[in-house]
Amino acid sequence: MQVLYDTRAPNPPSRAILIGVKLRDNVMHETEESLQELRQLAETAGIEVVCETIQSRNAPNPTYFIGEGKVEELKPLIEELNADAIIFDEELSPAQNRNLERALDVATIDRTGLILQVFAQRALTKEARLQVALAQLEYALPRLTRMWTHLSRLATGGGGSRRLRGPGETQLEMDRRWVRRNIGRVRKALQAVEKQRAVQRRNRSEKIKVSLVGYTNAGKSTLFNRLTGESVLAEDKLFATLDSTTRKVELPQKQQILLSDTVGFIKKLPHQLVAAFKATLEEVVEADLLLHVVDVSHPEAEAQIAAVNEVLDDLEATDIPMLMIFNKIDNLQTEDDLQILRSQYPDAHLISAHRGDGVETLMEALSNRFAELGTNLSLTIPYTDGKALDLLYKHGTVLNAEYASDAIHVKARMPNRYLKSVSEFLVSS
Ligand SMILES: Nc1nc2c(ncn2[C@@H]2O[C@H](COP(=O)(O)OP(=O)(O)OP(=O)(O)O)[C@@H](O)[C@H]2O)c(=O)[nH]1
Ligand SMILES: [Mg+2]
């Protein structure tokens, strides 16, 4: 069964008012920067932003998140600006979402919903589409009344027709059942795709794996292209990359590594998406080294680093060694901008993936690092030379040992300085 879910909303809104809320513990400029990012997300989704507004409150209003007075203020504004949506820079509860839609009679989207929409529009491969569909369905389940028009498109290819109209509650119950059934279907389809991926991954298990991680738009794909000679999509848009791409790269000391470009992270990345993108994010979790790419020319660079670390924490990937890569140094107005970050991350590599500055030094550093970690070797060791195997266990990492009738066939990684002692048993490296 071919399941290719069309995850795009059929009638996306076109003119939106953005609403930020500065709660007691927030700092105004952070709320403003976050709203700026929301604008970028909206524009990426093809929505025109007709107005931005920030409300300061001690705590969210349980009914509307914003205050009732603010809701009243919005009514004429929506009319005047001919807006067809309001977009919140927060996660609304399903009830708040519904109440706002009823009160204002326009589509109400929260930050999570918007991020899901951007992902939906940008998902090109089957796996990415399935992952987005899964996240959307899980997000939709408690919000069904609102999401319905959107969800009706998700049915394509999933098999099984459904009636569109039914009386009140029954319809809702039917919708819920339908969504649950589809969650099951999408999961199954994803499992099939993931099986293929697992096979690919097994074939690569002996290679050193390096993954690019970082905030969306930091320049991961640009760096990936520069290091691999590839031309994956790199552009000034949020979430240009949704699939991971892996290529072989040879380092200056001839070691071969597998470099993966991955999906970018963002503040308040919906947990449904992190969960749904588990397979894609395996490249991150299974890496031997992470290159954390940061756009140092961004005013929020520090907060972005923190947001990325949070997602890595969520993925339980904080134990993986990580190199900080400060990108876009060509964009910096003065060196002063860097000082605080430099003092926090003295080992960070300063580069411009775009112009190429610092990239060679980075490659050298990687090569030195892996010289220590070792080269991948295949060896055939006769049973009479057990000492060689001991050496491998002592100084290197034995990845696989097969005891055949004539000899032991070993795949291992060994620091270069010990290579000589086992070189006579090498089959190939
Ligand atoms: N000035 C400058 N721009 C850069 C540099 N590296 C990347 N860019 C630009 O930054 C934008 C984003 O680059 P990408 O490589 O797509 O970023 P990404 O991290 O892969 O982003 P996502 O895939 O969306 O998460 C593009 O317009 C790049 O041309 C750099 O060193 N200097
Ligand atoms: Mg990218």
PDB file of C-alpha atoms in Angstrom, residues 164-389:
ATOM      1  CA  LEU A 164     -17.825  14.361   5.951  1.00  0.00           C
ATOM      2  CA  ARG A 165     -21.014  15.322   7.708  1.00  0.00           C
ATOM      3  CA  GLY A 166     -22.590  13.898  10.791  1.00  0.00           C
ATOM      4  CA  PRO A 167     -24.542  15.266  13.705  1.00  0.00           C
ATOM      5  CA  GLY A 168     -22.475  17.091  16.347  1.00  0.00           C
ATOM      6  CA  GLU A 169     -20.782  14.872  18.876  1.00  0.00           C
ATOM      7  CA  THR A 170     -21.070  11.761  16.770  1.00  0.00           C
ATOM      8  CA  GLN A 171     -19.088  13.493  14.073  1.00  0.00           C
ATOM      9  CA  LEU A 172     -16.433  14.452  16.590  1.00  0.00           C
ATOM     10  CA  GLU A 173     -16.256  10.918  17.893  1.00  0.00           C
ATOM     11  CA  MET A 174     -15.970   9.628  14.369  1.00  0.00           C
ATOM     12  CA  ASP A 175     -13.221  12.104  13.638  1.00  0.00           C
ATOM     13  CA  ARG A 176     -11.304  11.070  16.705  1.00  0.00           C
ATOM     14  CA  ARG A 177     -11.564   7.429  15.746  1.00  0.00           C
ATOM     15  CA  TRP A 178     -10.444   8.282  12.253  1.00  0.00           C
ATOM     16  CA  VAL A 179      -7.449  10.225  13.509  1.00  0.00           C
ATOM     17  CA  ARG A 180      -6.436   7.430  15.859  1.00  0.00           C
ATOM     18  CA  ARG A 181      -6.698   4.871  13.083  1.00  0.00           C
ATOM     19  CA  ASN A 182      -4.567   7.065  10.868  1.00  0.00           C
ATOM     20  CA  ILE A 183      -1.955   7.513  13.554  1.00  0.00           C
ATOM     21  CA  GLY A 184      -1.686   3.735  13.550  1.00  0.00           C
ATOM     22  CA  ARG A 185      -1.420   3.614   9.766  1.00  0.00           C
ATOM     23  CA  VAL A 186       1.209   6.303   9.546  1.00  0.00           C
ATOM     24  CA  ARG A 187       3.239   4.637  12.286  1.00  0.00           C
ATOM     25  CA  LYS A 188       3.180   1.379  10.373  1.00  0.00           C
ATOM     26  CA  ALA A 189       4.224   3.038   7.117  1.00  0.00           C
ATOM     27  CA  LEU A 190       7.016   4.805   8.974  1.00  0.00           C
ATOM     28  CA  GLN A 191       8.247   1.571  10.460  1.00  0.00           C
ATOM     29  CA  ALA A 192       8.640   0.150   6.966  1.00  0.00           C
ATOM     30  CA  VAL A 193      10.678   3.149   5.844  1.00  0.00           C
ATOM     31  CA  GLU A 194      12.752   2.991   8.986  1.00  0.00           C
ATOM     32  CA  LYS A 195      13.597  -0.632   8.374  1.00  0.00           C
ATOM     33  CA  GLN A 196      15.274   0.322   5.092  1.00  0.00           C
ATOM     34  CA  ARG A 197      17.119   3.055   6.896  1.00  0.00           C
ATOM     35  CA  ALA A 198      18.346   0.627   9.528  1.00  0.00           C
ATOM     36  CA  VAL A 199      19.839  -1.559   6.797  1.00  0.00           C
ATOM     37  CA  GLN A 200      21.640   1.433   5.295  1.00  0.00           C
ATOM     38  CA  ARG A 201      22.889   2.381   8.696  1.00  0.00           C
ATOM     39  CA  ARG A 202      24.212  -1.078   9.467  1.00  0.00           C
ATOM     40  CA  ASN A 203      26.269  -0.927   6.308  1.00  0.00           C
ATOM     41  CA  ARG A 204      27.881   2.193   7.621  1.00  0.00           C
ATOM     42  CA  SER A 205      28.450   1.073  11.145  1.00  0.00           C
ATOM     43  CA  GLU A 206      32.222   0.882  10.883  1.00  0.00           C
ATOM     44  CA  LYS A 207      32.735   4.407   9.657  1.00  0.00           C
ATOM     45  CA  ILE A 208      33.284   7.410  11.860  1.00  0.00           C
ATOM     46  CA  LYS A 209      30.070   9.401  11.889  1.00  0.00           C
ATOM     47  CA  VAL A 210      29.956  13.158  12.190  1.00  0.00           C
ATOM     48  CA  SER A 211      26.682  15.073  12.230  1.00  0.00           C
ATOM     49  CA  LEU A 212      25.992  18.745  11.727  1.00  0.00           C
ATOM     50  CA  VAL A 213      23.498  20.055  14.235  1.00  0.00           C
ATOM     51  CA  GLY A 214      22.325  23.555  15.000  1.00  0.00           C
ATOM     52  CA  TYR A 215      19.636  26.154  14.977  1.00  0.00           C
ATOM     53  CA  THR A 216      17.662  26.483  11.773  1.00  0.00           C
ATOM     54  CA  ASN A 217      19.338  28.773   9.241  1.00  0.00           C
ATOM     55  CA  ALA A 218      22.729  28.597  11.008  1.00  0.00           C
ATOM     56  CA  GLY A 219      24.450  27.420   7.833  1.00  0.00           C
ATOM     57  CA  LYS A 220      24.636  23.636   8.322  1.00  0.00           C
ATOM     58  CA  SER A 221      23.780  22.798   4.727  1.00  0.00           C
ATOM     59  CA  THR A 222      26.155  25.455   3.401  1.00  0.00           C
ATOM     60  CA  LEU A 223      28.979  23.894   5.419  1.00  0.00           C
ATOM     61  CA  PHE A 224      27.875  20.399   4.367  1.00  0.00           C
ATOM     62  CA  ASN A 225      28.062  21.434   0.708  1.00  0.00           C
ATOM     63  CA  ARG A 226      31.466  22.992   1.170  1.00  0.00           C
ATOM     64  CA  LEU A 227      32.893  19.897   2.847  1.00  0.00           C
ATOM     65  CA  THR A 228      31.330  17.329   0.521  1.00  0.00           C
ATOM     66  CA  GLY A 229      31.101  19.162  -2.792  1.00  0.00           C
ATOM     67  CA  GLU A 230      27.386  18.393  -2.762  1.00  0.00           C
ATOM     68  CA  SER A 231      24.646  20.856  -3.532  1.00  0.00           C
ATOM     69  CA  VAL A 232      21.890  20.181  -1.038  1.00  0.00           C
ATOM     70  CA  LEU A 233      19.401  22.969  -0.623  1.00  0.00           C
ATOM     71  CA  ALA A 234      20.780  25.847   1.433  1.00  0.00           C
ATOM     72  CA  GLU A 235      18.795  29.026   1.576  1.00  0.00           C
ATOM     73  CA  ASP A 236      17.797  31.905   3.762  1.00  0.00           C
ATOM     74  CA  LYS A 237      14.629  30.226   4.986  1.00  0.00           C
ATOM     75  CA  LEU A 238      13.758  28.456   8.180  1.00  0.00           C
ATOM     76  CA  PHE A 239      13.763  24.682   7.872  1.00  0.00           C
ATOM     77  CA  ALA A 240      15.241  24.439   4.402  1.00  0.00           C
ATOM     78  CA  THR A 241      16.430  20.962   5.393  1.00  0.00           C
ATOM     79  CA  LEU A 242      14.029  18.348   6.712  1.00  0.00           C
ATOM     80  CA  ASP A 243      15.766  15.158   5.654  1.00  0.00           C
ATOM     81  CA  SER A 244      19.191  14.052   6.616  1.00  0.00           C
ATOM     82  CA  THR A 245      21.767  13.559   3.892  1.00  0.00           C
ATOM     83  CA  THR A 246      24.947  11.586   4.485  1.00  0.00           C
ATOM     84  CA  ARG A 247      28.112  11.669   2.390  1.00  0.00           C
ATOM     85  CA  LYS A 248      31.634  10.364   2.653  1.00  0.00           C
ATOM     86  CA  VAL A 249      34.324  12.949   3.301  1.00  0.00           C
ATOM     87  CA  GLU A 250      38.071  12.394   3.257  1.00  0.00           C
ATOM     88  CA  LEU A 251      40.027  14.318   5.868  1.00  0.00           C
ATOM     89  CA  PRO A 252      43.568  15.669   5.312  1.00  0.00           C
ATOM     90  CA  GLN A 253      45.141  12.582   6.935  1.00  0.00           C
ATOM     91  CA  LYS A 254      43.097  10.370   4.629  1.00  0.00           C
ATOM     92  CA  GLN A 255      40.585   9.178   7.181  1.00  0.00           C
ATOM     93  CA  GLN A 256      37.149   8.700   5.771  1.00  0.00           C
ATOM     94  CA  ILE A 257      34.227   9.962   7.756  1.00  0.00           C
ATOM     95  CA  LEU A 258      30.519  10.017   7.096  1.00  0.00           C
ATOM     96  CA  LEU A 259      29.128  13.514   7.391  1.00  0.00           C
ATOM     97  CA  SER A 260      25.395  14.053   7.881  1.00  0.00           C
ATOM     98  CA  ASP A 261      23.395  17.205   7.363  1.00  0.00           C
ATOM     99  CA  THR A 262      20.271  17.242   9.519  1.00  0.00           C
ATOM    100  CA  VAL A 263      17.099  19.146  10.225  1.00  0.00           C
ATOM    101  CA  GLY A 264      17.577  22.387  12.157  1.00  0.00           C
ATOM    102  CA  PHE A 265      16.206  23.082  15.606  1.00  0.00           C
ATOM    103  CA  ILE A 266      14.225  26.041  16.888  1.00  0.00           C
ATOM    104  CA  LYS A 267      13.098  27.459  20.213  1.00  0.00           C
ATOM    105  CA  LYS A 268      10.061  25.625  21.564  1.00  0.00           C
ATOM    106  CA  LEU A 269      10.390  22.913  18.930  1.00  0.00           C
ATOM    107  CA  PRO A 270       7.127  20.973  19.272  1.00  0.00           C
ATOM    108  CA  HIS A 271       7.717  17.733  21.114  1.00  0.00           C
ATOM    109  CA  GLN A 272       5.406  15.972  18.642  1.00  0.00           C
ATOM    110  CA  LEU A 273       7.905  16.846  15.930  1.00  0.00           C
ATOM    111  CA  VAL A 274      10.941  15.724  17.891  1.00  0.00           C
ATOM    112  CA  ALA A 275       9.183  12.425  18.583  1.00  0.00           C
ATOM    113  CA  ALA A 276       7.991  11.994  15.005  1.00  0.00           C
ATOM    114  CA  PHE A 277      11.411  12.851  13.558  1.00  0.00           C
ATOM    115  CA  LYS A 278      13.161  10.244  15.660  1.00  0.00           C
ATOM    116  CA  ALA A 279      14.279   8.290  12.637  1.00  0.00           C
ATOM    117  CA  THR A 280      15.720  11.313  10.884  1.00  0.00           C
ATOM    118  CA  LEU A 281      17.365  12.376  14.094  1.00  0.00           C
ATOM    119  CA  GLU A 282      19.061   8.984  14.475  1.00  0.00           C
ATOM    120  CA  GLU A 283      21.922  10.528  12.520  1.00  0.00           C
ATOM    121  CA  VAL A 284      22.386  12.839  15.457  1.00  0.00           C
ATOM    122  CA  VAL A 285      21.962  10.264  18.188  1.00  0.00           C
ATOM    123  CA  GLU A 286      24.348   7.769  16.598  1.00  0.00           C
ATOM    124  CA  ALA A 287      27.098  10.208  15.718  1.00  0.00           C
ATOM    125  CA  ASP A 288      30.648   9.877  17.054  1.00  0.00           C
ATOM    126  CA  LEU A 289      30.985  13.646  16.960  1.00  0.00           C
ATOM    127  CA  LEU A 290      28.568  16.539  16.620  1.00  0.00           C
ATOM    128  CA  LEU A 291      29.474  19.768  14.901  1.00  0.00           C
ATOM    129  CA  HIS A 292      27.241  22.384  16.484  1.00  0.00           C
ATOM    130  CA  VAL A 293      26.913  25.131  13.877  1.00  0.00           C
ATOM    131  CA  VAL A 294      26.021  28.563  15.256  1.00  0.00           C
ATOM    132  CA  ASP A 295      25.194  31.735  13.350  1.00  0.00           C
ATOM    133  CA  VAL A 296      27.366  34.024  15.471  1.00  0.00           C
ATOM    134  CA  SER A 297      26.172  37.080  13.612  1.00  0.00           C
ATOM    135  CA  HIS A 298      22.654  36.515  14.958  1.00  0.00           C
ATOM    136  CA  PRO A 299      21.672  38.742  17.892  1.00  0.00           C
ATOM    137  CA  GLU A 300      20.161  35.715  19.644  1.00  0.00           C
ATOM    138  CA  ALA A 301      23.111  33.381  19.047  1.00  0.00           C
ATOM    139  CA  GLU A 302      23.490  32.569  22.713  1.00  0.00           C
ATOM    140  CA  ALA A 303      19.804  31.731  23.183  1.00  0.00           C
ATOM    141  CA  GLN A 304      19.929  29.649  20.007  1.00  0.00           C
ATOM    142  CA  ILE A 305      22.829  27.616  21.371  1.00  0.00           C
ATOM    143  CA  ALA A 306      20.760  26.985  24.495  1.00  0.00           C
ATOM    144  CA  ALA A 307      17.725  25.950  22.435  1.00  0.00           C
ATOM    145  CA  VAL A 308      19.821  23.459  20.451  1.00  0.00           C
ATOM    146  CA  ASN A 309      21.277  22.033  23.646  1.00  0.00           C
ATOM    147  CA  GLU A 310      17.775  21.588  24.985  1.00  0.00           C
ATOM    148  CA  VAL A 311      16.717  19.521  21.980  1.00  0.00           C
ATOM    149  CA  LEU A 312      19.924  17.480  22.229  1.00  0.00           C
ATOM    150  CA  ASP A 313      19.054  16.863  25.826  1.00  0.00           C
ATOM    151  CA  ASP A 314      15.590  15.753  24.761  1.00  0.00           C
ATOM    152  CA  LEU A 315      17.242  13.315  22.343  1.00  0.00           C
ATOM    153  CA  GLU A 316      19.596  12.075  25.048  1.00  0.00           C
ATOM    154  CA  ALA A 317      22.510  13.071  22.852  1.00  0.00           C
ATOM    155  CA  THR A 318      24.402  15.218  25.350  1.00  0.00           C
ATOM    156  CA  ASP A 319      27.076  12.573  25.908  1.00  0.00           C
ATOM    157  CA  ILE A 320      28.284  12.765  22.333  1.00  0.00           C
ATOM    158  CA  PRO A 321      31.436  14.859  21.948  1.00  0.00           C
ATOM    159  CA  MET A 322      30.637  18.196  20.346  1.00  0.00           C
ATOM    160  CA  LEU A 323      32.676  20.830  18.558  1.00  0.00           C
ATOM    161  CA  MET A 324      31.299  24.354  18.425  1.00  0.00           C
ATOM    162  CA  ILE A 325      31.452  25.942  14.993  1.00  0.00           C
ATOM    163  CA  PHE A 326      30.870  29.689  14.926  1.00  0.00           C
ATOM    164  CA  ASN A 327      29.687  30.397  11.413  1.00  0.00           C
ATOM    165  CA  LYS A 328      29.010  33.557   9.381  1.00  0.00           C
ATOM    166  CA  ILE A 329      31.985  35.459  10.777  1.00  0.00           C
ATOM    167  CA  ASP A 330      31.949  37.424   7.519  1.00  0.00           C
ATOM    168  CA  ASN A 331      28.685  38.943   8.731  1.00  0.00           C
ATOM    169  CA  LEU A 332      30.071  40.287  11.990  1.00  0.00           C
ATOM    170  CA  GLN A 333      30.321  44.045  12.240  1.00  0.00           C
ATOM    171  CA  THR A 334      33.000  44.023  14.937  1.00  0.00           C
ATOM    172  CA  GLU A 335      35.008  41.438  16.838  1.00  0.00           C
ATOM    173  CA  ASP A 336      33.401  42.794  20.026  1.00  0.00           C
ATOM    174  CA  ASP A 337      30.192  41.028  19.123  1.00  0.00           C
ATOM    175  CA  LEU A 338      31.997  37.768  19.592  1.00  0.00           C
ATOM    176  CA  GLN A 339      33.723  38.368  22.856  1.00  0.00           C
ATOM    177  CA  ILE A 340      31.223  36.933  25.306  1.00  0.00           C
ATOM    178  CA  LEU A 341      30.668  33.824  23.241  1.00  0.00           C
ATOM    179  CA  ARG A 342      34.392  33.397  22.676  1.00  0.00           C
ATOM    180  CA  SER A 343      35.051  33.452  26.378  1.00  0.00           C
ATOM    181  CA  GLN A 344      32.364  30.831  26.945  1.00  0.00           C
ATOM    182  CA  TYR A 345      33.548  28.602  24.121  1.00  0.00           C
ATOM    183  CA  PRO A 346      37.290  29.139  23.759  1.00  0.00           C
ATOM    184  CA  ASP A 347      37.636  26.026  21.581  1.00  0.00           C
ATOM    185  CA  ALA A 348      35.047  27.095  19.045  1.00  0.00           C
ATOM    186  CA  HIS A 349      36.080  27.171  15.397  1.00  0.00           C
ATOM    187  CA  LEU A 350      35.446  30.455  13.633  1.00  0.00           C
ATOM    188  CA  ILE A 351      34.404  29.968  10.038  1.00  0.00           C
ATOM    189  CA  SER A 352      32.487  31.347   7.134  1.00  0.00           C
ATOM    190  CA  ALA A 353      30.903  28.397   5.391  1.00  0.00           C
ATOM    191  CA  HIS A 354      29.815  30.815   2.708  1.00  0.00           C
ATOM    192  CA  ARG A 355      33.249  32.277   1.926  1.00  0.00           C
ATOM    193  CA  GLY A 356      35.345  29.347   3.099  1.00  0.00           C
ATOM    194  CA  ASP A 357      37.330  31.118   5.847  1.00  0.00           C
ATOM    195  CA  GLY A 358      38.476  28.736   8.554  1.00  0.00           C
ATOM    196  CA  VAL A 359      37.170  25.632   6.820  1.00  0.00           C
ATOM    197  CA  GLU A 360      40.594  24.164   6.068  1.00  0.00           C
ATOM    198  CA  THR A 361      41.677  24.615   9.676  1.00  0.00           C
ATOM    199  CA  LEU A 362      38.487  22.900  10.754  1.00  0.00           C
ATOM    200  CA  MET A 363      39.233  19.925   8.500  1.00  0.00           C
ATOM    201  CA  GLU A 364      42.759  19.687   9.936  1.00  0.00           C
ATOM    202  CA  ALA A 365      41.394  19.760  13.453  1.00  0.00           C
ATOM    203  CA  LEU A 366      38.915  16.997  12.657  1.00  0.00           C
ATOM    204  CA  SER A 367      41.647  14.942  11.089  1.00  0.00           C
ATOM    205  CA  ASN A 368      43.873  15.290  14.160  1.00  0.00           C
ATOM    206  CA  ARG A 369      41.032  14.398  16.408  1.00  0.00           C
ATOM    207  CA  PHE A 370      40.240  11.226  14.495  1.00  0.00           C
ATOM    208  CA  ALA A 371      43.877  10.249  14.211  1.00  0.00           C
ATOM    209  CA  GLU A 372      43.591   9.798  17.949  1.00  0.00           C
ATOM    210  CA  LEU A 373      40.249   8.034  17.688  1.00  0.00           C
ATOM    211  CA  GLY A 374      41.570   5.750  15.013  1.00  0.00           C
ATOM    212  CA  THR A 375      41.253   4.350  11.558  1.00  0.00           C
ATOM    213  CA  ASN A 376      38.847   1.614  10.575  1.00  0.00           C
ATOM    214  CA  LEU A 377      40.584  -1.617   9.825  1.00  0.00           C
ATOM    215  CA  SER A 378      39.748  -5.066   8.541  1.00  0.00           C
ATOM    216  CA  LEU A 379      42.169  -7.709   9.695  1.00  0.00           C
ATOM    217  CA  THR A 380      42.623 -11.425   9.373  1.00  0.00           C
ATOM    218  CA  ILE A 381      44.459 -12.750  12.372  1.00  0.00           C
ATOM    219  CA  PRO A 382      45.618 -16.391  12.514  1.00  0.00           C
ATOM    220  CA  TYR A 383      44.797 -18.175  15.758  1.00  0.00           C
ATOM    221  CA  THR A 384      48.520 -18.443  16.387  1.00  0.00           C
ATOM    222  CA  ASP A 385      48.782 -14.649  16.649  1.00  0.00           C
ATOM    223  CA  GLY A 386      46.400 -14.051  19.497  1.00  0.00           C
ATOM    224  CA  LYS A 387      48.574 -11.184  20.724  1.00  0.00           C
ATOM    225  CA  ALA A 388      47.457  -8.950  17.857  1.00  0.00           C
ATOM    226  CA  LEU A 389      43.856  -9.353  18.925  1.00  0.00           C
TER     227      LEU A 389
END
